[in-house]
């Protein structure tokens, strides 16, 4: 089974956020101990936009809606190909004219693909 890949070029200025999942213990003398929580303790998310005509945007929108649970491959602006999924309730449409639509959405890094787990 082939893993899906998001290959459309996004527009505008992609906005990325890095997040680390750590635990922190503070002691009375000001000392803090930090340690990673789990093996995949660093993740990233991206706020993205795609603008195009109705037909193009419909294809992108269909892909996004089908990948809220299922992971896909995407090459981020740093040139790193990783697994992502679409954040639930992040897809919004803005009609700039009758046939031009701006689609905004958010990707969050995923550490396993639903497809690969089924294989």
CSV table of C-alpha atoms in Angstrom, one decimal:
chain,number,residue,atom,x,y,z
A,1,UNK,CA,0.0,0.0,0.0
A,2,UNK,CA,1.3,3.4,-1.0
A,3,UNK,CA,1.4,6.2,1.6
A,4,UNK,CA,-0.3,9.5,0.5
A,5,UNK,CA,1.8,12.6,0.0
A,6,UNK,CA,0.7,16.2,0.1
A,7,UNK,CA,2.3,17.7,-3.0
A,8,UNK,CA,0.5,21.0,-3.5
A,9,UNK,CA,2.6,24.2,-3.1
A,10,UNK,CA,1.3,26.3,-0.2
A,11,UNK,CA,1.1,30.0,-0.6
A,12,UNK,CA,1.9,33.0,1.6
A,13,UNK,CA,4.1,32.7,4.6
A,14,UNK,CA,4.0,29.3,6.4
A,15,UNK,CA,4.1,29.6,10.1
A,16,UNK,CA,5.7,26.8,12.1
A,17,UNK,CA,5.7,26.0,15.8
A,18,UNK,CA,8.0,23.6,17.6
A,19,UNK,CA,6.9,22.0,20.8
A,20,UNK,CA,8.7,19.8,23.3
A,21,UNK,CA,6.9,17.4,25.8
A,22,UNK,CA,9.0,17.6,29.0
A,23,UNK,CA,8.5,17.2,32.7
A,24,UNK,CA,9.9,19.7,35.1
A,25,UNK,CA,10.5,19.3,38.8
A,26,UNK,CA,11.4,22.3,40.9
A,27,UNK,CA,13.2,22.1,44.2
A,28,UNK,CA,13.2,24.5,47.1
A,29,UNK,CA,16.8,25.7,46.4
A,30,UNK,CA,15.9,26.9,42.9
A,31,UNK,CA,17.3,23.8,41.2
A,32,UNK,CA,15.1,22.4,38.4
A,33,UNK,CA,15.3,19.0,36.9
A,34,UNK,CA,14.0,18.6,33.3
A,35,UNK,CA,13.5,15.3,31.4
A,36,UNK,CA,11.9,14.2,28.2
A,37,UNK,CA,8.4,12.7,28.3
A,38,UNK,CA,8.4,9.7,25.9
A,39,UNK,CA,10.5,8.9,22.8
A,40,UNK,CA,8.7,11.3,20.5
A,41,UNK,CA,8.9,14.3,22.8
A,42,UNK,CA,9.5,17.0,20.1
A,43,UNK,CA,6.9,17.8,17.5
A,44,UNK,CA,6.0,20.6,15.1
A,45,UNK,CA,2.9,22.1,13.6
A,46,UNK,CA,2.4,24.4,10.6
A,47,UNK,CA,-0.3,26.9,9.7
A,48,UNK,CA,-0.6,26.9,5.9
A,49,UNK,CA,-2.7,28.4,3.0
A,50,UNK,CA,-3.5,27.3,-0.5
A,51,UNK,CA,-5.1,29.7,-2.9
A,52,UNK,CA,-6.5,28.7,-6.3
A,53,UNK,CA,-9.6,28.3,-8.5
A,54,UNK,CA,-12.6,26.3,-7.3
A,55,UNK,CA,-11.5,23.0,-9.1
A,56,UNK,CA,-8.0,23.1,-7.6
A,57,UNK,CA,-9.1,24.0,-4.1
A,58,UNK,CA,-11.7,21.3,-4.2
A,59,UNK,CA,-9.0,18.6,-4.7
A,60,UNK,CA,-6.8,20.0,-1.9
A,61,UNK,CA,-9.9,20.3,0.4
A,62,UNK,CA,-10.8,16.7,-0.3
A,63,UNK,CA,-7.3,15.5,0.5
A,64,UNK,CA,-7.2,17.5,3.8
A,65,UNK,CA,-10.6,16.2,4.9
A,66,UNK,CA,-9.4,12.6,4.3
A,67,UNK,CA,-6.3,13.0,6.4
A,68,UNK,CA,-7.5,14.3,9.7
A,69,UNK,CA,-6.9,10.8,11.2
A,70,UNK,CA,-4.7,9.2,8.6
A,71,UNK,CA,-1.1,10.4,8.3
A,72,UNK,CA,0.6,11.5,5.1
A,73,UNK,CA,4.0,12.6,4.0
A,74,UNK,CA,4.8,16.3,3.5
A,75,UNK,CA,8.1,18.2,3.0
A,76,UNK,CA,8.1,21.1,5.3
A,77,UNK,CA,9.7,24.5,4.4
A,78,UNK,CA,13.0,23.3,6.0
A,79,UNK,CA,13.1,20.5,3.3
A,80,UNK,CA,12.4,17.7,5.8
A,81,UNK,CA,10.0,15.0,4.7
A,82,UNK,CA,8.0,13.8,7.7
A,83,UNK,CA,4.6,12.4,8.6
A,84,UNK,CA,1.8,14.8,9.4
A,85,UNK,CA,-2.0,14.9,9.8
A,86,UNK,CA,-4.5,17.7,9.4
A,87,UNK,CA,-5.6,19.3,12.7
A,88,UNK,CA,-9.3,18.7,13.3
A,89,UNK,CA,-11.4,21.8,12.7
A,90,UNK,CA,-8.5,23.8,11.2
A,91,UNK,CA,-9.7,23.9,7.6
A,92,UNK,CA,-11.3,27.2,6.6
A,93,UNK,CA,-12.3,28.6,3.3
A,94,UNK,CA,-12.3,32.3,2.2
A,95,UNK,CA,-13.9,33.1,-1.1
A,96,UNK,CA,-11.8,36.0,-2.6
A,97,UNK,CA,-14.0,36.1,-5.7
A,98,UNK,CA,-16.5,33.8,-7.4
A,99,UNK,CA,-13.8,31.4,-8.6
A,100,UNK,CA,-10.8,32.1,-6.3
A,101,UNK,CA,-10.7,30.5,-2.9
A,102,UNK,CA,-8.1,30.8,-0.1
A,103,UNK,CA,-8.0,27.6,2.0
A,104,UNK,CA,-6.3,27.8,5.4
A,105,UNK,CA,-5.4,24.7,7.4
A,106,UNK,CA,-2.9,23.3,10.0
A,107,UNK,CA,-0.7,20.3,9.9
A,108,UNK,CA,0.7,18.6,13.0
A,109,UNK,CA,3.5,16.1,13.0
A,110,UNK,CA,2.5,12.5,13.4
A,111,UNK,CA,4.8,9.7,14.5
A,112,UNK,CA,3.1,6.8,12.8
A,113,UNK,CA,1.0,6.3,9.8
A,114,UNK,CA,-2.4,4.7,10.1
A,115,UNK,CA,-1.6,3.1,6.7
A,116,UNK,CA,1.7,1.6,8.0
A,117,UNK,CA,0.0,0.2,11.1
A,118,UNK,CA,-2.5,-1.6,9.0
A,119,UNK,CA,0.2,-3.3,6.9
